[in-house]
XYZ file of C-alpha atoms in Angstrom:
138
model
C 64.241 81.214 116.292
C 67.326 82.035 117.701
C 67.937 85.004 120.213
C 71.091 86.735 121.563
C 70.887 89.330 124.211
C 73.598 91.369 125.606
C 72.581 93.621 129.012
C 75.092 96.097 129.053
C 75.386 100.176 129.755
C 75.945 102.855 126.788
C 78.590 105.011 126.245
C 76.616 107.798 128.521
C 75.810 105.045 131.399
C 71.895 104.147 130.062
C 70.848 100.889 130.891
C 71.127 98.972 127.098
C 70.500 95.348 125.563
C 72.393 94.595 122.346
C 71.265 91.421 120.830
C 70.322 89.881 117.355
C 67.323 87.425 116.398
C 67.432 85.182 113.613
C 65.058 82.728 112.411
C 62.525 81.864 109.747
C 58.450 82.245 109.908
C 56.172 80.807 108.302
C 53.462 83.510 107.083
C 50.777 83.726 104.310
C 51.516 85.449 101.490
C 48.664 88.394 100.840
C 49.092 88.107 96.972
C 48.468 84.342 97.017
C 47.187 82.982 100.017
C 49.954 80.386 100.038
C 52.393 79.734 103.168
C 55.754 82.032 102.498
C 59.263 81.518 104.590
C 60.408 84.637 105.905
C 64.187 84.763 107.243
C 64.151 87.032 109.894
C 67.673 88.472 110.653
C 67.216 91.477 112.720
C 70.009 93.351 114.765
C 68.458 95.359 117.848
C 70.529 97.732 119.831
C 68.177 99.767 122.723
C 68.549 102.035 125.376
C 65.987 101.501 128.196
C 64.399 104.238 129.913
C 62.053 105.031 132.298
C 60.525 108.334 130.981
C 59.005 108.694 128.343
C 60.217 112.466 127.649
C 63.685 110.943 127.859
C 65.981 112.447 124.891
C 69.094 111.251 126.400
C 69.152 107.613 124.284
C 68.123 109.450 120.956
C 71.053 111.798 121.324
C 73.304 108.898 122.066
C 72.322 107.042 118.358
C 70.252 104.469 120.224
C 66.049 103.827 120.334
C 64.651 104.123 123.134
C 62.691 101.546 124.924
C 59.952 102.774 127.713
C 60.126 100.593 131.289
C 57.089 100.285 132.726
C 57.021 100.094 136.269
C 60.866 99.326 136.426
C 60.513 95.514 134.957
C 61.131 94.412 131.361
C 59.637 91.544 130.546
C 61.996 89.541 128.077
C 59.754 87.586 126.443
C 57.357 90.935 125.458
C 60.654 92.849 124.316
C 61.465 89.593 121.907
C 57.756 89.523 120.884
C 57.760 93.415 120.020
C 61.076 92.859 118.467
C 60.127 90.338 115.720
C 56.713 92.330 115.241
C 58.934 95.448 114.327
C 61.636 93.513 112.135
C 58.629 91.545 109.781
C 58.011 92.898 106.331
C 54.747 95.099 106.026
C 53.270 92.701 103.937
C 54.301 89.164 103.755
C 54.271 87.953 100.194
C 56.656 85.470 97.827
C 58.799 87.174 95.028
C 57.114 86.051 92.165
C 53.223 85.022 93.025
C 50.145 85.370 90.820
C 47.176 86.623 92.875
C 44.221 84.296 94.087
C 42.173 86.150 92.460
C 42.370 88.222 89.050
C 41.605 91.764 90.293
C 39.018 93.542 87.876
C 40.357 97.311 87.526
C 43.748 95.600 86.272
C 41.746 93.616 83.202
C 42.930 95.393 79.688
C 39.825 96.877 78.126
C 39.508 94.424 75.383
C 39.809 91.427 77.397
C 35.811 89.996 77.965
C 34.640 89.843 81.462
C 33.191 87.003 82.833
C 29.588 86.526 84.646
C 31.792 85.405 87.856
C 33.413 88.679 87.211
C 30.836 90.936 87.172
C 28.890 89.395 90.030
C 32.129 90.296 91.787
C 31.791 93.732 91.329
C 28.042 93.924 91.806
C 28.686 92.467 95.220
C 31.763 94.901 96.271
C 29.499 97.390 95.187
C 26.810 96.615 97.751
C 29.025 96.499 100.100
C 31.301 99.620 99.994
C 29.434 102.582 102.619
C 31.195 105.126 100.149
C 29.234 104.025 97.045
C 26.648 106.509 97.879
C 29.672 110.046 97.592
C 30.142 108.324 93.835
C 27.487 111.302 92.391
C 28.740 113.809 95.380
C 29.838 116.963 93.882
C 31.450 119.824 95.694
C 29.834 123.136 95.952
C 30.634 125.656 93.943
């Protein structure tokens, strides 16, 4: 992981870091369970304030970043960075799932006993199942 930080003032005098991290992470993929490389390439530019009613860095084009107590801690800011630049869900391109997901089986294809024990025991298990008969009022 590489990190570049630049401590510098804005345009309107606030307090800013410029910087870029780049890097790859190694992740599981949520389609296939399988380790997936994400490159991480993620430009930051932030004003820092100490109020959190501050407009001043919004009107000036930048995001804000709340100072707690006066003191950044660098390695937090970094941390919160790369949490905020990775992908919602980490998966590869082109994965087939772990597991074949019942609702997407055509109608013709059989289903298996492994299959339908499956869906006996997400049945169990889902606190909703009992609204399934629910009907609104009328």
């Amino acid at each position: 992981m590489a990190v570049t930080l630049d401590f510098t003032r804005s345009a309107g005098g606030r307090p800013m870091i410029k910087g870029h991290i780049r890097g790859k992470l190694l992740l599981e993929c949520q389609r296939c369970m399988q380790p997936v490389t994400i490159d991480l390439d993620a430009p930051l530019q932030v004003a820092l304030t100490t109020f959190e009613s501050d407009e001043r860095p919004e009107q000036e084009g930048l995001e804000a970043w709340l100072i707690e107590d006066e003191r950044l801690f660098i390695q937090d800011f970094v941390e919160d960075e790369i949490l905020l630049a990775l992908p919602l869900v980490a998966k590869h391109e082109q994965c087939e799932p772990l597991r074949k997901l019942i609702e997407a089986l055509p109608s013709d294809e059989p289903v298996t006993e492994n299959e339908q024990e499956d869906v006996a025991a997400s049945a169990k298990k889902n606190p909703f199942a009992v609204l399934k008969n629910w009907k609104k009022p009328e």
